[in-house]
XYZ file of C-alpha atoms in Angstrom:
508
model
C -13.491 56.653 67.626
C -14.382 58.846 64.158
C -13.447 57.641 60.875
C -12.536 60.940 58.798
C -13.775 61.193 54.951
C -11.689 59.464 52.842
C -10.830 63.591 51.204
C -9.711 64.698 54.361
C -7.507 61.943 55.356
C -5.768 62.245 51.872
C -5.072 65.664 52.032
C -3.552 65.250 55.956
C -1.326 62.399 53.950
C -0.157 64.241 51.412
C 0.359 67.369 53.698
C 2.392 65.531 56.360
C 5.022 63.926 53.713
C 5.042 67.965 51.946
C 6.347 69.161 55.483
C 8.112 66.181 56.447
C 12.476 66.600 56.617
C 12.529 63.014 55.450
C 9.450 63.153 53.187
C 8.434 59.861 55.043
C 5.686 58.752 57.799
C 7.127 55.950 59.429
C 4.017 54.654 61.078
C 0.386 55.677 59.271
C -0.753 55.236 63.233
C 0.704 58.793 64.451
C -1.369 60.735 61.544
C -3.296 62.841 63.262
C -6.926 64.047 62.614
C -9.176 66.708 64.210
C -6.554 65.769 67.426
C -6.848 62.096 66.769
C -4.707 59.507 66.335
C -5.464 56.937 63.420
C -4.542 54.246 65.482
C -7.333 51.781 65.460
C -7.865 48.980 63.157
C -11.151 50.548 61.757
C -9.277 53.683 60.970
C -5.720 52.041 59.519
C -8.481 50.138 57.050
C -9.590 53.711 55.836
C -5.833 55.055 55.666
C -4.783 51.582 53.577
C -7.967 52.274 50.820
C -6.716 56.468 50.779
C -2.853 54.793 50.255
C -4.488 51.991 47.492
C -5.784 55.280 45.849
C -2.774 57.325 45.849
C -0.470 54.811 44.957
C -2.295 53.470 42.017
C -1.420 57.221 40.805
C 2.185 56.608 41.957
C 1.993 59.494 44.501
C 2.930 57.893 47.247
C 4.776 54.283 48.088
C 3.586 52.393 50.935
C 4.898 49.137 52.725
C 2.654 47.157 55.176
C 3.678 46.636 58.674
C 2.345 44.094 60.688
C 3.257 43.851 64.465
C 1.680 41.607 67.298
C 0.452 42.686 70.973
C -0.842 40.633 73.820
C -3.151 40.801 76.078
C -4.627 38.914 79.400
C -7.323 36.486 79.278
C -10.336 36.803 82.034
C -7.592 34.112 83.499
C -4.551 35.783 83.481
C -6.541 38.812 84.804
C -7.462 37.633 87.650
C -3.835 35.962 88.407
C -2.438 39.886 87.505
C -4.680 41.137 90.027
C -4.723 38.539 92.990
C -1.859 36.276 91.984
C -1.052 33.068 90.583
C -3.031 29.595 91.538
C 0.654 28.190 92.892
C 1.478 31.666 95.008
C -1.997 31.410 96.096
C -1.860 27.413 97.278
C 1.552 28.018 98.614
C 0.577 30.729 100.597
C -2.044 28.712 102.327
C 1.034 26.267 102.866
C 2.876 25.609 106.303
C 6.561 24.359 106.646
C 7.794 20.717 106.401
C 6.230 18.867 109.722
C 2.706 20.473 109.217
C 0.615 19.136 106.325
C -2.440 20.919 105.243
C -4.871 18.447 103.424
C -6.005 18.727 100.388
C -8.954 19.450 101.143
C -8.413 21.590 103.243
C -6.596 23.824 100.256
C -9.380 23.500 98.366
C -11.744 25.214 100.958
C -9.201 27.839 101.536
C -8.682 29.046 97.630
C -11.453 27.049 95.322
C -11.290 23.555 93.564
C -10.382 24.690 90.503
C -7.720 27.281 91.967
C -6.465 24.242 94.070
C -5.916 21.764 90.709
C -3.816 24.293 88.910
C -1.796 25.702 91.816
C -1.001 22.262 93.178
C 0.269 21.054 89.555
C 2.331 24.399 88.788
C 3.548 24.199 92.168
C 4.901 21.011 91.950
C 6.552 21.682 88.372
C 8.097 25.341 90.144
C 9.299 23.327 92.745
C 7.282 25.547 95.693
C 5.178 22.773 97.202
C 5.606 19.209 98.246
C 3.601 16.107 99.041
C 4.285 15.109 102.566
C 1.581 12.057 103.748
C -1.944 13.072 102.541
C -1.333 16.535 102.939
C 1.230 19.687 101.177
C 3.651 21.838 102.783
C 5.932 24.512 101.515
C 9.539 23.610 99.899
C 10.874 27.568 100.052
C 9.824 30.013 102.827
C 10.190 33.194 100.185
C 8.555 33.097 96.974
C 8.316 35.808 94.109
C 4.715 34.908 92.261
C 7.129 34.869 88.949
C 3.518 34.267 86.971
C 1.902 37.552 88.421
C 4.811 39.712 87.717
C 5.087 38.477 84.175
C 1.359 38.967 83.380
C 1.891 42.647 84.580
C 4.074 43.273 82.538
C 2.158 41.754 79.589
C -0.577 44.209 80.758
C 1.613 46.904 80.468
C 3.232 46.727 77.489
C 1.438 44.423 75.545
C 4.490 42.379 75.313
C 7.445 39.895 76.964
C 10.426 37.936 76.245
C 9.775 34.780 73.444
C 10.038 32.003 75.674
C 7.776 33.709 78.482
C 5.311 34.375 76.200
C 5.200 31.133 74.788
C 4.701 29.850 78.074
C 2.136 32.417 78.982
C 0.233 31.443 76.148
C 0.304 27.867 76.794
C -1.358 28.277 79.918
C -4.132 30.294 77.945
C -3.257 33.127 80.090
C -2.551 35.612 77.106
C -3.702 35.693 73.970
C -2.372 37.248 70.622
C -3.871 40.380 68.419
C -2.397 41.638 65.213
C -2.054 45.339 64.462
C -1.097 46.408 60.897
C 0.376 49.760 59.734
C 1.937 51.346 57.260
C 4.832 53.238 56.091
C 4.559 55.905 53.432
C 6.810 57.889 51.106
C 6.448 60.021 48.472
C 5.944 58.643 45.046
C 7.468 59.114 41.626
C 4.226 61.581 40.889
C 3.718 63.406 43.884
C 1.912 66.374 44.725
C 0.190 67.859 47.354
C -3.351 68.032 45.117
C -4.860 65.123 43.565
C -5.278 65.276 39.807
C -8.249 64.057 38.074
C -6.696 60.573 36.032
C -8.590 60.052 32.733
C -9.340 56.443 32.171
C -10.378 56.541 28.315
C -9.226 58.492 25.216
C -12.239 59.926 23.883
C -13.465 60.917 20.517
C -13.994 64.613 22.173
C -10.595 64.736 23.538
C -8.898 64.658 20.392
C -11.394 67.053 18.955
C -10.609 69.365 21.284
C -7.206 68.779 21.999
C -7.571 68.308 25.636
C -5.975 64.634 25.557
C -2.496 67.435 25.358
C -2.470 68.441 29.126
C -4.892 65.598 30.054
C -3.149 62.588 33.012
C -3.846 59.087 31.964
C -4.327 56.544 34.760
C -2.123 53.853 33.812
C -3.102 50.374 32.716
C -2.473 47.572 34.903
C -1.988 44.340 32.170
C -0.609 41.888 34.652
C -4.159 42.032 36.712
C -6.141 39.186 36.353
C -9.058 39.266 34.390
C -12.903 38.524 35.519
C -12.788 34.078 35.622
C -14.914 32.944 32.539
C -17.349 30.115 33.430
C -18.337 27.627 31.747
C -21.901 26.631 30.903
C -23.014 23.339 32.565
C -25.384 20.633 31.572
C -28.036 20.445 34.254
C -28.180 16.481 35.849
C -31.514 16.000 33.854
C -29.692 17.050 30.429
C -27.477 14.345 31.626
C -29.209 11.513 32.475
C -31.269 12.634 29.429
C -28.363 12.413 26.851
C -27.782 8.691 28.256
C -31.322 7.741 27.528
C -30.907 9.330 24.565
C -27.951 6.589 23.766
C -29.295 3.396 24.758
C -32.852 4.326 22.411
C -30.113 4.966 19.448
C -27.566 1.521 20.413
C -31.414 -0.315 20.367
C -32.303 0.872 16.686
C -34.508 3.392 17.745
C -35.108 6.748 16.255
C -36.406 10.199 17.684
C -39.489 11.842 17.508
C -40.095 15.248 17.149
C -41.341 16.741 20.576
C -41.451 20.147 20.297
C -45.349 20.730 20.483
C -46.010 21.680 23.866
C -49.598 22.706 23.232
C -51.607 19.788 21.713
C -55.439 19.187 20.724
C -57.711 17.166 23.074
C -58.434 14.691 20.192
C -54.384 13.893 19.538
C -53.930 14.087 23.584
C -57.354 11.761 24.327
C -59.659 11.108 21.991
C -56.642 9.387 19.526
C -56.160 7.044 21.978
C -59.082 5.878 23.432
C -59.623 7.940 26.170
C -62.900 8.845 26.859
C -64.513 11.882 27.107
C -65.451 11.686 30.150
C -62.413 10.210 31.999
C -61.827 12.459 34.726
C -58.055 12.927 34.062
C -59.725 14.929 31.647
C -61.106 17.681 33.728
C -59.330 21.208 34.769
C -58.231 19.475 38.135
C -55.908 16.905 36.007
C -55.320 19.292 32.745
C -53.984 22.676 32.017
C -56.561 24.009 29.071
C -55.349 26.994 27.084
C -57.736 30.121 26.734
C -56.990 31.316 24.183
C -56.814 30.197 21.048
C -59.943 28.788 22.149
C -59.926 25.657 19.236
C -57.568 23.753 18.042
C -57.109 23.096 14.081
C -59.216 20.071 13.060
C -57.615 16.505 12.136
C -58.737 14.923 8.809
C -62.270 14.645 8.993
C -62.619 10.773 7.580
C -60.013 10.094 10.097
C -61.751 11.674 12.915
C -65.556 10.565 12.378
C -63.511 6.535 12.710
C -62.585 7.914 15.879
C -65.610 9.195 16.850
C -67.584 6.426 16.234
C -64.960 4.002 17.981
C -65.601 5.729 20.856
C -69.551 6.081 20.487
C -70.883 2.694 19.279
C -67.510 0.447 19.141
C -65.739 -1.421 16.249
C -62.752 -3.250 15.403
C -64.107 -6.046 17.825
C -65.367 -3.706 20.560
C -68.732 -2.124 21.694
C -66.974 1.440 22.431
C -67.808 3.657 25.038
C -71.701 4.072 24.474
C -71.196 7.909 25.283
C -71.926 11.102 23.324
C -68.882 11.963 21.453
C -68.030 16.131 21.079
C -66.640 17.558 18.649
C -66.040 20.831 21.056
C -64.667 18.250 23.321
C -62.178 17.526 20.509
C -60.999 20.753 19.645
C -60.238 22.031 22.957
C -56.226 22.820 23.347
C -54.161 21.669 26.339
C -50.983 21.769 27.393
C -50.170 18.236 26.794
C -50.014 15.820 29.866
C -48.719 12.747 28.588
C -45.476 12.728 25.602
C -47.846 9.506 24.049
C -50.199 12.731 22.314
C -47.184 12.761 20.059
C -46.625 8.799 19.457
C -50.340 8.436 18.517
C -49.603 11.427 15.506
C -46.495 9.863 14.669
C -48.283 6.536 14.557
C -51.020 7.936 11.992
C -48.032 9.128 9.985
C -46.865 5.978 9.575
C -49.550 4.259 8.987
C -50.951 6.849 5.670
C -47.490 7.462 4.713
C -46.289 6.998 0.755
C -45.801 3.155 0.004
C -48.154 2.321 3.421
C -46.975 1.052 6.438
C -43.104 0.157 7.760
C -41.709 -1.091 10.686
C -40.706 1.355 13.115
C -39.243 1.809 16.810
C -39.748 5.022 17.711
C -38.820 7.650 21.211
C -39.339 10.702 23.080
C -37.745 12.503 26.035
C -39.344 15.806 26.392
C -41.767 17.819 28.684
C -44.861 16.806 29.723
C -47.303 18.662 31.974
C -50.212 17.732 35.040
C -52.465 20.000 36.881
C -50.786 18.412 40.315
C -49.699 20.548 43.843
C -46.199 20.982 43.688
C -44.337 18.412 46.887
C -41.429 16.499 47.133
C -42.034 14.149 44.592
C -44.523 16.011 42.190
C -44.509 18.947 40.193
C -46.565 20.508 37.776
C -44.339 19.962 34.894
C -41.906 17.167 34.393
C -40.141 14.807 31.633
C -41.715 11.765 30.069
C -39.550 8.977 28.751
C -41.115 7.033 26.026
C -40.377 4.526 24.133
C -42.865 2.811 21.141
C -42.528 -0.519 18.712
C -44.905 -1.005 16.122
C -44.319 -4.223 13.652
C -46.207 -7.347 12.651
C -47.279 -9.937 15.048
C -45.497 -8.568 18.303
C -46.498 -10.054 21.818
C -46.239 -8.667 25.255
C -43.454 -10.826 25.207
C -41.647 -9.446 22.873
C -42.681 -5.956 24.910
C -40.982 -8.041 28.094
C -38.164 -8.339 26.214
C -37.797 -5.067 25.280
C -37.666 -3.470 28.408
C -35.836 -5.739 30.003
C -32.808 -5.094 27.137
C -33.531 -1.602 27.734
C -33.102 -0.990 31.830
C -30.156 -3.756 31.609
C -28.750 -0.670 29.925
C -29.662 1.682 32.845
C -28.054 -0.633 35.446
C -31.765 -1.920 36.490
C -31.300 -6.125 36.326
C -33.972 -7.281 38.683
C -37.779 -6.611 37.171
C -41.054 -7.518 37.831
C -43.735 -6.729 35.857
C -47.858 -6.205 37.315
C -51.105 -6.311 35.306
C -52.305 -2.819 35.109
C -54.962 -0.867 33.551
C -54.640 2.001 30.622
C -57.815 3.101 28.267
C -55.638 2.918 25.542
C -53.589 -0.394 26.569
C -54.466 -4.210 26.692
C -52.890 -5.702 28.097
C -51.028 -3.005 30.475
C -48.120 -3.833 32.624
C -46.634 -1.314 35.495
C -42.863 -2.338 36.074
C -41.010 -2.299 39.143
C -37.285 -2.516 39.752
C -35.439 -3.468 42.990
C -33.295 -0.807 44.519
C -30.445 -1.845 46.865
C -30.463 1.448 48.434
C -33.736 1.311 49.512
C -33.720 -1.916 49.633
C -37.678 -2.453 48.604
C -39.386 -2.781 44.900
C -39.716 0.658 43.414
C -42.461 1.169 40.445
C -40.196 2.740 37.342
C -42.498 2.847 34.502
C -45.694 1.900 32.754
C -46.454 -0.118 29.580
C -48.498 -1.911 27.452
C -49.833 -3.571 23.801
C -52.156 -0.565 22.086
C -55.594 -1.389 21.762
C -57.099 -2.236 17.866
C -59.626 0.984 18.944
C -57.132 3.152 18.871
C -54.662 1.724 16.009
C -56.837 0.510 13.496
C -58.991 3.813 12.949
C -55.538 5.232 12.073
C -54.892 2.747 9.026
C -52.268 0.956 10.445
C -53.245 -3.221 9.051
C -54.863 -5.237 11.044
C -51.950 -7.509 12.516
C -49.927 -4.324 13.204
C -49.327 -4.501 16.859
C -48.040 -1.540 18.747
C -45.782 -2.230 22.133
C -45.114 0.705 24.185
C -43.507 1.553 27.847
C -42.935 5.319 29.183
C -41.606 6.516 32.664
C -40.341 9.609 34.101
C -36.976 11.426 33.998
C -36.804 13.313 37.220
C -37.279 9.908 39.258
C -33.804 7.920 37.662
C -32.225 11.213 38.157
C -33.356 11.761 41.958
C -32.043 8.327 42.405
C -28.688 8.863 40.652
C -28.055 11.864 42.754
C -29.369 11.129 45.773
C -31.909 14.020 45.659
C -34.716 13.923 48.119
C -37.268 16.665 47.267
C -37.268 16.891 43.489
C -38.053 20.615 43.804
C -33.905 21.019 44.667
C -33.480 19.483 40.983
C -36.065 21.201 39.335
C -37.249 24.739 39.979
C -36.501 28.385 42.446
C -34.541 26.092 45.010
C -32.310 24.377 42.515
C -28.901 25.465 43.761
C -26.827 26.328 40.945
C -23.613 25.460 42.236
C -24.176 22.167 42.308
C -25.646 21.942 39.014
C -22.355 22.627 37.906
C -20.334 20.745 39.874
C -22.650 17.332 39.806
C -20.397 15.123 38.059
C -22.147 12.500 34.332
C -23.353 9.281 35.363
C -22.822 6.045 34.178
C -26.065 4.428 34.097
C -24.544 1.068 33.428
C -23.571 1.190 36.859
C -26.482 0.737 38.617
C -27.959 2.381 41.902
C -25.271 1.405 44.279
C-alpha cells in the first residue's frame, strides 16, 4: 500500500471528473494511481484532506459514504473451515436407541467444542437427551452455521437477521469503510489556482488585487474558545483569610519586601547571632548587594546592647554583637521581619503609640530540601495584637475566634519555645479526617527585649500567632504532596477547575 502526494492525487481528481460523461466519481475508492486502487482506509483519509482542499475553493462537491463489511472472528474461522460445534457434536451422534455419553463427546471433539455444540444443538433441534447420553433427532443435516459464515467470508456480508445472529454468537464482527462521492463544483477547473487570503497594501499599488482569486471567508466557523484566568487554590484559601483578619478589625500590612536585612529578620527580634537558623543551611543570603541600608543608629545600638549585656529586666545574650552580622541581606524566612518594622512604626509614629491589630499573608522563604510536605518557599499567615495590658489569654481568645472562622472548633494549645516569645504556645487542631491532633500554627506574647528597644511603653504587650498557607489548603483539597499545589508538577487543569471553599465548613 503507497499513499500518493497529496499534488498528484489532486490532479488524478480533477482529471477523472474533466473526462468523466457524467462529470461525477461515484466512489473515491476506484481512483486509480500508478495502477492502484485508493481503496484503503489510509488512502480514502488522504483523498478526504485533497477533497477538504478543493472544496473549500468550491471546485469540487463531495458527499461522505459510509458502508459496513464483516468479517470472521478466529471463531467463526475455524467453524468456516471445519464446521459448526452442533454439526460437529451431531456428527459424533448415533440414532435414537444408542446414546453416546457426554463424555464421551467431549473426548471425541473438545470440552469447549462439546458445551457450545450440545446447547446450539438442542436450540436447532439436531440432538436430543436420551438417559445420560445424546443421540441424533434428524439423520441429514446441512451445517446452516458453516454455510452462512462462508458466505460472510466471501462477500463481507448476509441477510439482517443472519447477521445479527452471527454476531451474537461473536462469530463476526463489524468494520466501517467510508468513501466518497465527488462532482464538480461551482469553480472548477482542471488547475488549481493560487487563493489569496489577504488584501494587501502592494496589491492595490500594483493593481494585482484586479485578476487576483480571493479564498472566501468562512464567518459561521467557530472561533478559537477564550479561557478564562483562574485563581490558583492558594489565592483562594488566601482571599478567605484575608476576610476573617478584616470581619476581626484587623488591617493589612504591607508585604512586598522579599529581601530583608538580618537586623529586621533577627536581630529586631531577639534572635541571636548565633542561632543556627541563622546559618546558610537555614537562610538564603543575597550576594550581592553585599549590605543592607542601616536602621536608625540610636535605635540599633538599644538593640545591640539588648542582645550583648541585657536590659529591660534581662541579662541578654552575653555574646559579641556584629554589626556585619546586621547588615547582611536575606531573603526573608519568616513574614514576622515585617511585623517587628511595622511595630517600630507604631511605636515612633506622630502623636506616639495606638492600638493596633495588624496581618500578613505573603511569601516567606527556608533553605529546606524540597519533599512532600516542604519546599523552599512557601506562605506565612500572620496575625499580630499590640494594646495595653493584654494576656495570653486574651491571645487564647484570639485564636480561638479566629480558627472558629476557619471551621477549626476543637484546640489545644502546648508550651513552646521562640527567642523572641514568652510565653510561646504551638496550637493543634483535631482533624476528623485523620482522625489524630494536627499542629496548625505557632504563637506567643513578644518579649520586653525585643519591644521596648523599639519605644513602644512599657505595659504595651504584643500577642502574636502565624501558620502556614499551603498546609489548610492541602487539607481543603485533599492534596498529598504539596509539590502538586505548588511548583513544575502543579497540573493546570485542575487549578482551574478546583472549585472556592468555604472555610466555615470545616475539614469534613
Amino acid at each position: 500500500m503507497s499513499l500518493p502526494a497529496p499534488e498528484v492525487l489532486q490532479a488524478t481528481i480533477l482529471n477523472t471528473l474533466a473526462t468523466s460523461a457524467q462529470g461525477e466519481i461515484v466512489d473515491s475508492r476506484e481512483i486509480v494511481i500508478n495502477g492502484e486502487k485508493m481503496s484503503s482506509a489510509e488512502q480514502q483519509a488522504v483523498v478526504k484532506g485533497v477533497l477538504d482542499s478543493l472544496w473549500s475553493k468550491e471546485m469540487v462537491e463531495y458527499s461522505q459514504i459510509t458502508t459496513t463489511t464483516y468479517s470472521l472472528t478466529p471463531e467463526g474461522e475455524g467453524i468456516a473451515k471445519d464446521g459448526s460445534q452442533e454439526y460437529r457434536v451431531w456428527s459424533v451422534l448415533k440414532g435414537k436407541g444408542e446414546p453416546t455419553s457426554i463424555p464421551d463427546v467431549q473426548k471425541l471433539v473438545g470440552a469447549d467444542i462439546a458445551k457450545v455444540g450440545q446447547a446450539q444443538g438442542f436450540k436447532n433441534k439436531l440432538i436430543a437427551k436420551e438417559g445420560a447420553g445424546l443421540v441424533r433427532l434428524v439423520e441429514g443435516v446441512e451445517d446452516t452455521t458453516a454455510t452462512q459464515l462462508r458466505v460472510v467470508l466471501e462477500k463481507g456480508d448476509h441477510e439482517a437477521a443472519i447477521i445479527k445472529e452471527l454476531q451474537k454468537r461473536k462469530l463476526i464482527t463489524p468494520k466501517k469503510h467510508i468513501h466518497y462521492s465527488v462532482k464538480k463544483g461551482p469553480h472548477f477547473a482542471t488547475e488549481v489556482k493560487q487563493l489569496e487570503t489577504d488584501l494587501t497594501a502592494d496589491m492595490i499599488a500594483n493593481g494585482s488585487w484586479k485578476d487576483a482569486s480571493f479564498k472566501q471567508y468562512n464567518f459561521a466557523a467557530a472561533g478559537q474558545p477564550t479561557e478564562g484566568g483562574a485563581l490558583h487554590p492558594l489565592l483562594k484559601v488566601r482571599e478567605e483569610f484575608r476576610q476573617i483578619f478584616f470581619d476581626m478589625g484587623f488591617t493589612e500590612m504591607p508585604t512586598n519586601r522579599f529581601v530583608e536585612s538580618a537586623f529586621w529578620n533577627f536581630d529586631a527580634m531577639f534572635v541571636p547571632q548565633q542561632h543556627p537558623a541563622r546559618e546558610m543551611q537555614d537562610t538564603f543570603y543575597v550576594a550581592s548587594p553585599a549590605k543592607s541600608a542601616r536602621p536608625d543608629e540610636e535605635y540599633y545600638e538599644r538593640v545591640k546592647k539588648t542582645h550583648e549585656v541585657g536590659g529591660y529586666g534581662s541579662i541578654g545574650y552575653r555574646a559579641p554583637f556584629s554589626r556585619e552580622e546586621s547588615e547582611k541581606l536575606l531573603l526573608r524566612t519568616h513574614t514576622t521581619a515585617v511585623s517587628t518594622d511595622m511595630l517600630y512604626q507604631i511605636a515612633n509614629q506622630p502623636g506616639g503609640f495606638k492600638p493596633a491589630k495588624m496581618f500578613s499573608i505573603d511569601r516567606v522563604f527556608r533553605n529546606e530540601t524540597a519533599d512532600a510536605t516542604h519546599l523552599a518557599e512557601f506562605h506565612q499567615v500572620e496575625g499580630v495584637v499590640a494594646d495595653y495590658d493584654i494576656t495570653l489569654g486574651d491571645l487564647i481568645g484570639f485564636m480561638k475566634a479566629f480558627y472558629e472562622k476557619t471551621g477549626n472548633h476543637k484546640l489545644r494549645f502546648k508550651p513552646a519555645y521562640n527567642p523572641y516569645t514568652e510565653p510561646s504556645m504551638e496550637v493543634f487542631s483535631w482533624h476528623e479526617g485523620l482522625q489524630k491532633w494536627i499542629e496548625i500554627a505557632n504563637s506567643g506574647v513578644f518579649r520586653p527585649e525585643m519591644l521596648e528597644p523599639m519605644g513602644l511603653p512599657k505595659g504595651v504587650r504584643v500577642l502574636g500567632w502565624g501558620m502556614s498557607l499551603e498546609r489548610p489548603t492541602m487539607i481543603k483539597y485533599a492534596i498529598q504532596d504539596i509539590r502538586t499545589l505548588v511548583g513544575h508538577k502543579t497540573d493546570l487543569a485542575q487549578v482551574k477547575v478546583r472549585p472556592a471553599v468555604r472555610l466555615e465548613k470545616g475539614d469534613e
